[in-house]
Structures are given as structure tokens and as C-alpha cells.
PDB file of C-alpha atoms and ligand atoms in Angstrom:
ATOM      1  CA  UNK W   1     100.888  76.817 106.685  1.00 94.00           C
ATOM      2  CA  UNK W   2     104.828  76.397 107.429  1.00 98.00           C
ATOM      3  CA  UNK W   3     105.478  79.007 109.745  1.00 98.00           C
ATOM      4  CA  UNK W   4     104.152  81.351 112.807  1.00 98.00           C
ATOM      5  CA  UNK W   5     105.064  84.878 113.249  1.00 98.00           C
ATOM      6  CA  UNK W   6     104.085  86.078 116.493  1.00 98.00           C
ATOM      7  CA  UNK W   7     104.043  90.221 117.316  1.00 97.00           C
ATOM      8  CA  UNK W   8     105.589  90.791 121.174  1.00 96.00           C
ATOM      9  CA  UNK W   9     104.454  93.311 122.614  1.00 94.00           C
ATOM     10  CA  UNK W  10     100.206  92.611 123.360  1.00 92.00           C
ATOM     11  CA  UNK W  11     100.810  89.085 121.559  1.00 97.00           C
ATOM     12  CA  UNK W  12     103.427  87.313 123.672  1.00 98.00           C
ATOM     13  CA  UNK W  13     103.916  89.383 126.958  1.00 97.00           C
ATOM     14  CA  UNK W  14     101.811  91.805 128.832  1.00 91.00           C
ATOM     15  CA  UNK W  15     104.501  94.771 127.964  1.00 92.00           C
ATOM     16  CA  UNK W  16     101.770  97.499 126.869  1.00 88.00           C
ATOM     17  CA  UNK W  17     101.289  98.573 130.550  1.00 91.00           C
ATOM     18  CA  UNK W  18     104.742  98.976 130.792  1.00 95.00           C
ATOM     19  CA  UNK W  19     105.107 101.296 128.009  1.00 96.00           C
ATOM     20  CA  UNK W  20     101.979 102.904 128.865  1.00 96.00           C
ATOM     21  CA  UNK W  21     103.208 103.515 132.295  1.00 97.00           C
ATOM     22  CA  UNK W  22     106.822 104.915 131.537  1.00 98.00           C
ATOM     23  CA  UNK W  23     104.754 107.189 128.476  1.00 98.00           C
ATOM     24  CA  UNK W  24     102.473 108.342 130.963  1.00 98.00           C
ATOM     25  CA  UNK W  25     105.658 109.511 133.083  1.00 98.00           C
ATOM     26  CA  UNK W  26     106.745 111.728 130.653  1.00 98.00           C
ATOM     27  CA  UNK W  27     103.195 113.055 129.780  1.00 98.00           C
ATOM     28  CA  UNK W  28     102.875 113.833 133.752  1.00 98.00           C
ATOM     29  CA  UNK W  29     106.407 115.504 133.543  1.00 97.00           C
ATOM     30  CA  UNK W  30     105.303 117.871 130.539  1.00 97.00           C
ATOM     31  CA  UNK W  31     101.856 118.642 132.165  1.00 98.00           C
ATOM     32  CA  UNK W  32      99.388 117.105 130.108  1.00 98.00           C
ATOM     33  CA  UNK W  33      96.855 114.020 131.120  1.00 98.00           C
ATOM     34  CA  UNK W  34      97.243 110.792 128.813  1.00 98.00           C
ATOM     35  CA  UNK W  35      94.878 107.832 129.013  1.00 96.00           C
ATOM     36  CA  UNK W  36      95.048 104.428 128.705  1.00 92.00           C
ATOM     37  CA  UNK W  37      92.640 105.437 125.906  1.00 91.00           C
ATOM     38  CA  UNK W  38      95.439 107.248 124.112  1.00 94.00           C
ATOM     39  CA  UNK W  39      97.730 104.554 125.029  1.00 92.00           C
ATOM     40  CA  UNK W  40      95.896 102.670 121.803  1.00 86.00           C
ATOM     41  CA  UNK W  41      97.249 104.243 119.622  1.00 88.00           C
ATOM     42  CA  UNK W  42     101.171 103.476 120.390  1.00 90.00           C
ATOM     43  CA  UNK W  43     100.254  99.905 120.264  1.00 86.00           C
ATOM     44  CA  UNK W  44     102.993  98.323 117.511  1.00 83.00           C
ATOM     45  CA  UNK W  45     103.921 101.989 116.318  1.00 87.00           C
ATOM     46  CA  UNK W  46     107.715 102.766 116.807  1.00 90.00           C
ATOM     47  CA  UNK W  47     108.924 104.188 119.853  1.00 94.00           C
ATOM     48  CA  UNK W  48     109.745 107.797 118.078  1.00 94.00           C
ATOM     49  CA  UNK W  49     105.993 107.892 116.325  1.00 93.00           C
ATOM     50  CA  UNK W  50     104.769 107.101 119.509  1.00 95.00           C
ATOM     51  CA  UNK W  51     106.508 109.632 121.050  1.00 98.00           C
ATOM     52  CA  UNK W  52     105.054 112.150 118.221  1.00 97.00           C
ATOM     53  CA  UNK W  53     101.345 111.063 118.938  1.00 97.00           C
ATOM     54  CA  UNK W  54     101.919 111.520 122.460  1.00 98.00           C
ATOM     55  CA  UNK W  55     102.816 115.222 122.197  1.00 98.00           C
ATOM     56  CA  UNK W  56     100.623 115.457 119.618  1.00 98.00           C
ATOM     57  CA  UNK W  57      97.947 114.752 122.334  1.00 98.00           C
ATOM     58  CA  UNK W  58      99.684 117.282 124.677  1.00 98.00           C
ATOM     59  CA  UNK W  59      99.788 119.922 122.288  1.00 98.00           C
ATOM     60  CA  UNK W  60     103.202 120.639 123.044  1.00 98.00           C
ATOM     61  CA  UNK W  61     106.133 121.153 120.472  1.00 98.00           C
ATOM     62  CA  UNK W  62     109.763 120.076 120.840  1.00 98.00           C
ATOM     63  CA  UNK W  63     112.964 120.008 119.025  1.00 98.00           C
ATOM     64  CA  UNK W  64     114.512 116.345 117.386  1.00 98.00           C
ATOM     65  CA  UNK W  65     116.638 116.879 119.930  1.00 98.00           C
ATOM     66  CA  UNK W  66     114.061 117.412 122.608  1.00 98.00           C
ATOM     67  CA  UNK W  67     112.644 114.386 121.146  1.00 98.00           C
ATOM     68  CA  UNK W  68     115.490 112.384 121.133  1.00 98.00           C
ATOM     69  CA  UNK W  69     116.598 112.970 125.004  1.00 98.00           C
ATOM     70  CA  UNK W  70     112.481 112.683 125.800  1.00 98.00           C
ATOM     71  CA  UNK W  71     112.463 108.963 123.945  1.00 98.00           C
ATOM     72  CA  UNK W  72     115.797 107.724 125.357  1.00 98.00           C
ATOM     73  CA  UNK W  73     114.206 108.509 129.305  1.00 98.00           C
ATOM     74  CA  UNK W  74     111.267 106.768 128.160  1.00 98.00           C
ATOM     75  CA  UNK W  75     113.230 103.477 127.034  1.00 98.00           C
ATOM     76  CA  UNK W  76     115.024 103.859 130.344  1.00 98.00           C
ATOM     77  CA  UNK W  77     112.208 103.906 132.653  1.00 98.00           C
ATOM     78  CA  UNK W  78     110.683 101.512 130.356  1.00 98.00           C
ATOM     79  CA  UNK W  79     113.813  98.926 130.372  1.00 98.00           C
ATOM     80  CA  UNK W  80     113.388  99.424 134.394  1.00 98.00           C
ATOM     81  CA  UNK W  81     109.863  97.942 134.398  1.00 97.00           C
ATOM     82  CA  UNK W  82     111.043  94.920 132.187  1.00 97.00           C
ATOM     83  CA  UNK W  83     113.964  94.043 133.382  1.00 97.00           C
ATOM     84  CA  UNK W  84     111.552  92.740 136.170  1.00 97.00           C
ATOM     85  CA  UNK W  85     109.540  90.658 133.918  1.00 97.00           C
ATOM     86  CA  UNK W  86     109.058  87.116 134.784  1.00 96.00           C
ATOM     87  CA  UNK W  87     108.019  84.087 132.764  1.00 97.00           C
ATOM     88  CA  UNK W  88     104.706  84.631 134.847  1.00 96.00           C
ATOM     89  CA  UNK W  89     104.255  87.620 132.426  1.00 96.00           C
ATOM     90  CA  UNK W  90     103.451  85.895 129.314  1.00 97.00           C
ATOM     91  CA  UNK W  91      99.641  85.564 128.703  1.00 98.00           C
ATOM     92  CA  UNK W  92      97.189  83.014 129.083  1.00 98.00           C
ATOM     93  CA  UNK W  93      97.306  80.307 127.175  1.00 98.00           C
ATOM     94  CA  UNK W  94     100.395  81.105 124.979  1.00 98.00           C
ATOM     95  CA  UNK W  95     102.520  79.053 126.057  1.00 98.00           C
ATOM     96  CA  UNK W  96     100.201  75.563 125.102  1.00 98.00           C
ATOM     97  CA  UNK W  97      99.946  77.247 121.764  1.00 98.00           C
ATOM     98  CA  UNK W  98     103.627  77.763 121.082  1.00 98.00           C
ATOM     99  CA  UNK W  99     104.257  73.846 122.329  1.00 98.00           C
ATOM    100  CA  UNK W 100     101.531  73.063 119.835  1.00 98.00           C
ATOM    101  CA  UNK W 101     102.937  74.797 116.753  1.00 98.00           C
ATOM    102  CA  UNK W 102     106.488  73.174 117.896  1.00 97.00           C
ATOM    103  CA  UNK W 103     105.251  69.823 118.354  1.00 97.00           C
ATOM    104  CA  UNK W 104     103.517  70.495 114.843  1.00 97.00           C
ATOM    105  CA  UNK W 105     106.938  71.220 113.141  1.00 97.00           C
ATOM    106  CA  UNK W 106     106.138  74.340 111.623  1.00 98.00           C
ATOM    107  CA  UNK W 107     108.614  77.547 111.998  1.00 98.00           C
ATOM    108  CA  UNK W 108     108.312  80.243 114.228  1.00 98.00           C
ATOM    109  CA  UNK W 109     109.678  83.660 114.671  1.00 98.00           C
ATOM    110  CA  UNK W 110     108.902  87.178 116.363  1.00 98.00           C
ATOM    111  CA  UNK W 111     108.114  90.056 114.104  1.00 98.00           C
ATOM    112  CA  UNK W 112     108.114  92.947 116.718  1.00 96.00           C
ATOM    113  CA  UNK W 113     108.642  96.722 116.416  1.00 93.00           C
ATOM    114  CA  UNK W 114     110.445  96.845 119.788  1.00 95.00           C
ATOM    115  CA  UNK W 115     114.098  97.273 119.236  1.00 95.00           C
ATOM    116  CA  UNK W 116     113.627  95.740 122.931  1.00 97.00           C
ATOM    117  CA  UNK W 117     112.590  92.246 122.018  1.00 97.00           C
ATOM    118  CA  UNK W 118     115.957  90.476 123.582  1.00 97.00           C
ATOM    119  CA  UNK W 119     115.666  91.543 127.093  1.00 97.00           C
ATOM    120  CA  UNK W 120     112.025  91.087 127.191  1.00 98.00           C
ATOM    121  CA  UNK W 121     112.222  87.588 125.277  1.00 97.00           C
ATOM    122  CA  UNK W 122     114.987  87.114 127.549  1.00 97.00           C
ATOM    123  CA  UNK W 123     113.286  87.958 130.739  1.00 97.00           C
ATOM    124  CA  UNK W 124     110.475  86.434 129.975  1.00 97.00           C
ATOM    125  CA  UNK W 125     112.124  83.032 129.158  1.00 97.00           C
ATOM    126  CA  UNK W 126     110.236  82.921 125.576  1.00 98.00           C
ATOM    127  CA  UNK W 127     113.351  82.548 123.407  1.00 97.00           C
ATOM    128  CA  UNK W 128     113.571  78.351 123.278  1.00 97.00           C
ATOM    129  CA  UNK W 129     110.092  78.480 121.439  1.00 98.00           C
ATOM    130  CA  UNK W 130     111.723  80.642 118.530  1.00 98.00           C
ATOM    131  CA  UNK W 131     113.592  79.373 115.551  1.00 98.00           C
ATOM    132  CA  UNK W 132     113.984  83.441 114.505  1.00 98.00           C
ATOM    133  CA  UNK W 133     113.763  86.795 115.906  1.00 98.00           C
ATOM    134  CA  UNK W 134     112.856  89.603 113.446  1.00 98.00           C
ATOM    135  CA  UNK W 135     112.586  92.558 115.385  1.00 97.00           C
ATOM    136  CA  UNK W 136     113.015  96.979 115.785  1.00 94.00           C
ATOM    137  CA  UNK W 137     116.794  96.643 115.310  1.00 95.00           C
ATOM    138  CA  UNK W 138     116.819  95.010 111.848  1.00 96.00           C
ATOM    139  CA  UNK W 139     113.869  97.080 110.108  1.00 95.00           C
ATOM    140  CA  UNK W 140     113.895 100.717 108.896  1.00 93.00           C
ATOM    141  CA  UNK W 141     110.392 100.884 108.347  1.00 93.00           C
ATOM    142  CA  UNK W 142     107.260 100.333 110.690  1.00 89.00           C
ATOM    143  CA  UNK W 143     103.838  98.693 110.359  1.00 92.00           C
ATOM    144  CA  UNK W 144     101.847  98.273 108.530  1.00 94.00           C
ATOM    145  CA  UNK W 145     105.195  98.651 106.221  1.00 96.00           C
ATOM    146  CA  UNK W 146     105.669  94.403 105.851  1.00 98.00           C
ATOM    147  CA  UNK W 147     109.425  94.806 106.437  1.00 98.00           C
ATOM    148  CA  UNK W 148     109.355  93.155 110.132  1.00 98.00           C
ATOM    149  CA  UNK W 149     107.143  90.286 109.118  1.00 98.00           C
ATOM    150  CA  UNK W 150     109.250  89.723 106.083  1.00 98.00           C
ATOM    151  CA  UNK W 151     112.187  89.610 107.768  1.00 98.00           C
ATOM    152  CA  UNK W 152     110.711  87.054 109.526  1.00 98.00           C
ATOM    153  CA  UNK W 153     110.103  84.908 106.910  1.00 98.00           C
ATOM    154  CA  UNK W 154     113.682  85.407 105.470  1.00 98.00           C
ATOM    155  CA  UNK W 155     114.720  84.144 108.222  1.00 98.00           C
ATOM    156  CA  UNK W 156     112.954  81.262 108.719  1.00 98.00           C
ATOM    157  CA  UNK W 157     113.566  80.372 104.747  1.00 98.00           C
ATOM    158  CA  UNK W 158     109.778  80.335 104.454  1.00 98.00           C
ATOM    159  CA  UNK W 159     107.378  81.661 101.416  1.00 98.00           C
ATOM    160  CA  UNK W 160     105.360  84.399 102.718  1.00 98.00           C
ATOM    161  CA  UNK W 161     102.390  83.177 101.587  1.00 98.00           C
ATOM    162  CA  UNK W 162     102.895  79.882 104.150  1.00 98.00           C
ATOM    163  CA  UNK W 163     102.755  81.931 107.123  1.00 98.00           C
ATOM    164  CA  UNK W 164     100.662  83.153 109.127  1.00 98.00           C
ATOM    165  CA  UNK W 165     101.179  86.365 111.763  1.00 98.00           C
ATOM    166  CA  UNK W 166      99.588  86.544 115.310  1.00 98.00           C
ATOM    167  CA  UNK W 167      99.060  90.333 115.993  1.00 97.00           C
ATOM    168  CA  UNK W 168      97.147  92.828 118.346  1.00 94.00           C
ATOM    169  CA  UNK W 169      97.241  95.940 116.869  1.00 91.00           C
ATOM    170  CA  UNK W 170      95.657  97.046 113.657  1.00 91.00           C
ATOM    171  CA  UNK W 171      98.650  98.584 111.921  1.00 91.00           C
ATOM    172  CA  UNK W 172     100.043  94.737 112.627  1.00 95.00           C
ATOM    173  CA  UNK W 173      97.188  93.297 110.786  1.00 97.00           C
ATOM    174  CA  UNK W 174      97.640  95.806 107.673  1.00 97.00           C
ATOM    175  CA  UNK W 175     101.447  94.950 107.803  1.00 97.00           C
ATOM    176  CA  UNK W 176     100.748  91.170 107.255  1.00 98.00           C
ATOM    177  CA  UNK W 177      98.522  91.582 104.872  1.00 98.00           C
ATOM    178  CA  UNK W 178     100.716  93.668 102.753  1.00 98.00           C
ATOM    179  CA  UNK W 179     103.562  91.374 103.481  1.00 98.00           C
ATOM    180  CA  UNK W 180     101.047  88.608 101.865  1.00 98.00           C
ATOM    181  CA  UNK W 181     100.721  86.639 105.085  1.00 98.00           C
ATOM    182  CA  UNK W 182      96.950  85.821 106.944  1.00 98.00           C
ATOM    183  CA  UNK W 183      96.696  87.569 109.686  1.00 98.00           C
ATOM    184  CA  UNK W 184      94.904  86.434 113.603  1.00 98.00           C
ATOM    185  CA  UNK W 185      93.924  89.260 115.545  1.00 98.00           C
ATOM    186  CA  UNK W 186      94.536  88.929 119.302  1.00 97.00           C
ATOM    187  CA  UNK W 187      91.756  91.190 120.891  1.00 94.00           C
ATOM    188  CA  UNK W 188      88.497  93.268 119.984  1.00 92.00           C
ATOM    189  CA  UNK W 189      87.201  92.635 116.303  1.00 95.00           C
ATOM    190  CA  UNK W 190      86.049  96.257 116.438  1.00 92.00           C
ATOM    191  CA  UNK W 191      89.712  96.988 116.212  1.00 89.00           C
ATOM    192  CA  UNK W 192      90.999  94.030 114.253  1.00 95.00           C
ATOM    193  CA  UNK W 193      88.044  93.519 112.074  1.00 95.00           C
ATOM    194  CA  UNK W 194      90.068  93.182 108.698  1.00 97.00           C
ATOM    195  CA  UNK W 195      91.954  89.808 110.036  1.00 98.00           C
ATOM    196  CA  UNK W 196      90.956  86.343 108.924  1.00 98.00           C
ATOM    197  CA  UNK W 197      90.465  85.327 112.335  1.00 98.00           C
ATOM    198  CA  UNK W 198      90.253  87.633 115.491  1.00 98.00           C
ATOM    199  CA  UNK W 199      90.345  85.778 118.803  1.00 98.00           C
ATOM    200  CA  UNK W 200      90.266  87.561 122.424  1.00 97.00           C
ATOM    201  CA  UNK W 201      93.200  85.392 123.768  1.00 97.00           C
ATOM    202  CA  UNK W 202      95.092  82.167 123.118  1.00 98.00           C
ATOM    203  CA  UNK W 203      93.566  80.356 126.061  1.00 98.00           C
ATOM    204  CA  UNK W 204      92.357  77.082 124.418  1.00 97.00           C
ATOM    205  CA  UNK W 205      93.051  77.898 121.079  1.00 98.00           C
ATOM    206  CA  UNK W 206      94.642  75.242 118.848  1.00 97.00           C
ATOM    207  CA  UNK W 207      96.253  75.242 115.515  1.00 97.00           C
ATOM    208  CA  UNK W 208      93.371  73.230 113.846  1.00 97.00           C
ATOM    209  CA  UNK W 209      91.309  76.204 114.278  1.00 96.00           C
ATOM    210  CA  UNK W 210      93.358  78.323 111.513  1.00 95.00           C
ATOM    211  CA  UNK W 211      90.727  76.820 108.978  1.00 93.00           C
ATOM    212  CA  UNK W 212      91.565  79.850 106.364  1.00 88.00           C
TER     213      UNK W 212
HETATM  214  P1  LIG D 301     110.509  99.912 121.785  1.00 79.48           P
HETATM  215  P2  LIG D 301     105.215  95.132 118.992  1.00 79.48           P
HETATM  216  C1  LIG D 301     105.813  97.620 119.686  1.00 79.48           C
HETATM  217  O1  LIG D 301     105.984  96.258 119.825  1.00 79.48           O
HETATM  218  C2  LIG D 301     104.859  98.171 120.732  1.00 79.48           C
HETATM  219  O2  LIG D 301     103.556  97.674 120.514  1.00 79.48           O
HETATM  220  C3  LIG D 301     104.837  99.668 120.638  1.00 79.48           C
HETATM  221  O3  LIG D 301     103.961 100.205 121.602  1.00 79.48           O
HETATM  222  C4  LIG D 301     106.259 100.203 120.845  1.00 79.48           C
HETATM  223  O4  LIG D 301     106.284 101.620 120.710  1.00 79.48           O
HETATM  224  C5  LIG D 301     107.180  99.580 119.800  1.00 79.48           C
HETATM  225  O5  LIG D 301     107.120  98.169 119.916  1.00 79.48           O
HETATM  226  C6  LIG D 301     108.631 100.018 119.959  1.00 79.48           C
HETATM  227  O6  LIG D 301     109.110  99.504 121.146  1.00 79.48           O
HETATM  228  O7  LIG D 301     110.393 101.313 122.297  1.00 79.48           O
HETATM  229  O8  LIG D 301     110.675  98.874 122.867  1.00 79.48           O
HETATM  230  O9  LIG D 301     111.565  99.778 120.701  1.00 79.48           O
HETATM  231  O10 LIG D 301     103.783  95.271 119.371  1.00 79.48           O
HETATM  232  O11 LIG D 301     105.520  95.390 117.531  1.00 79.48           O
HETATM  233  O12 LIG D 301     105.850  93.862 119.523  1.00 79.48           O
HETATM  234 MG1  LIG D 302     101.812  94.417 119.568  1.00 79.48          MG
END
């Protein structure tokens, strides 16, 4: 293993309420309910499929322009909530990992969908553990395409096969896999089940556990 790609968004930093929050504004505004159930399924999709499943779930039909003015108030309200993010927003145990794989020597780089990655990397003072950034502003196609996580590798100068991608959402998983990278799934194995390793969190986890 040379190198770590990590996902953001669920992996890094606790954004998902935040984008759960700012779709759920917009699902209020057009009359429907939506759930933190339904919020699932936008997990690492991008922000214009997401906002396709989310009418989807409303039932309600709209022009690409429609759509266009509904995502750009969405990524406003959205870049309102983290703009406020602090460091104290990355989760538990993260932060020991990423000193780990540094002190280690191995490569690491973001592989995120969110063509929002700077300001939230930014905010949440994560950039000086990075040696990369692949994110939603250099890929065309979304996971479980492989583009972002190959991008990632690019950049680092690393084979694909020496890396290994920390994800949380299932398309995520799919996406390393067809990128030829192992894949850790952060949260529920009923979810993540086809990852070499699923874990709940990074609290105490260590880089001599990635045994695969
Ligand atoms: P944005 P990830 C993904 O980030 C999120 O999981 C997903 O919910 C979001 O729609 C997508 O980024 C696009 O984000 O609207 O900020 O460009 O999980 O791939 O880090
Ligand atoms: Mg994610």
C-alpha cells in the first residue's frame, strides 16, 4: 500500500447533515416531506442526480432550467452551513489516523464528488494532511464511475493497485473497486458489505489493521 484516498463528505467531515438540511429546504419549499431516510441515497451522488432523486421522491417535474436555479439555491444555503464549519467538525478519530498514514510515508489525497471540497477542506483545517485533492471540479463522471479516485492516484504518481480508498457510501465502494483500488467502508456493513474491510468509525483504528 503507497497511498490513501479518503472520500469527504461522511469520511472526513460531518457535511451530510448539511446537505441534508439545505435538500430538505427545498423539498419543504416544493411541498413534499423528505427523510433523513431518503437523504441515503444522495450520499456521494452528484449534486444534480441528487437533485433528480429528490424530486423523484416528490413526484414533481421541472424544467433543466428549473433544475438548474433549484440546485444553485441548494449549494447556496448549503455553502451557508459550511462556511461555519470548524476543525471541531471532522470525526472521531480521523485525525490520529491521517497523522498515522503521514508519519507512515505513504500518499494521500481526497477523491470527493463535491465540487465543494476547498471551502470545506479549508474550513475545516484538513488540507496540511493532503499531498492531492481530486475532487467534483476535475471529474465529468460520478461514482461508482472510478474517474475521481483515479484522478487521485494521477496525482499522487501512484499505481492504482497500491492504494487504498476510505469511503461511506456504496456507489464509493463500487467506484474503487472499478478503479482497481481496495476499498474500507466507513459505516453499516449492511450498506457497505462488498468492501474488504467495513469499520463504523476511525476511532482507534490503525493502519496495521488493513491486513488485505
Ligand atoms: P456538492 P463525497 C458528495 O461528496 C456527497 O456525498 C453528496 O451527497 C453530494 O451530492 C456530492 O458530494 C456533491 O456535492 O453539491 O458539494 O458538489 O461523499 O463524494 O465527498
Ligand atoms: Mg461520502
Amino acid at each position: 500500500m503507497k497511498a490513501c484516498i479518503f472520500d469527504l463528505d461522511g469520511v472526513l467531515v460531518d457535511s451530510a447533515k448539511y446537505h441534508y438540511l439545505a435538500w430538505k429546504a427545498l423539498a419543504d419549499k416544493l411541498g413534499f416531506e423528505f427523510t433523513e431516510k431518503d437523504n441515503e441515497r444522495l450520499k456521494g451522488v452528484s449534486r444534480m442526480k441528487s437533485l433528480e432523486i429528490l424530486l423523484e421522491i416528490g413526484g414533481v417535474l421541472m424544467s433543466d432550467e428549473e433544475k438548474e436555479k433549484a440546485a444553485t439555491e441548494k449549494n447556496g444555503l448549503y455553502r451557508s452551513f459550511i462556511s461555519k464549519m470548524t476543525p471541531d467538525e471532522i470525526l472521531p478519530g480521523v485525525e490520529d489516523f491521517l497523522k498515522e498514514v503521514k508519519a507512515a510515508g505513504l500518499k494521500t489525497s481526497i477523491g470527493s464528488a463535491s465540487k465543494n471540497t476547498p471551502l470545506i477542506m479549508e474550513r475545516a483545517g484538513l488540507s496540511k494532511y493532503f499531498d492531492a485533492v481530486a475532487d467534483g471540479t476535475m471529474v465529468s463522471k460520478a461514482k461508482p464511475d472510478p474517474e475521481v479516485f483515479l484522478k487521485g492516484a494521477e496525482l499522487l504518481g501512484v499505481d492504482p493497485k497500491d492504494c487504498v480508498v476510505f469511503e461511506d457510501a456504496e456507489a464509493g465502494v463500487e467506484a474503487a473497486h472499478n478503479a482497481g483500488m481496495k476499498a474500507v467502508g466507513i459505516g453499516s456493513p449492511t450498506t457497505l458489505g462488498k468492501a474488504e474491510l467495513v469499520i463504523p468509525n476511525f476511532v482507534g483504528f490503525k493502519l496495521s489493521y488493513l491486513t488485505f
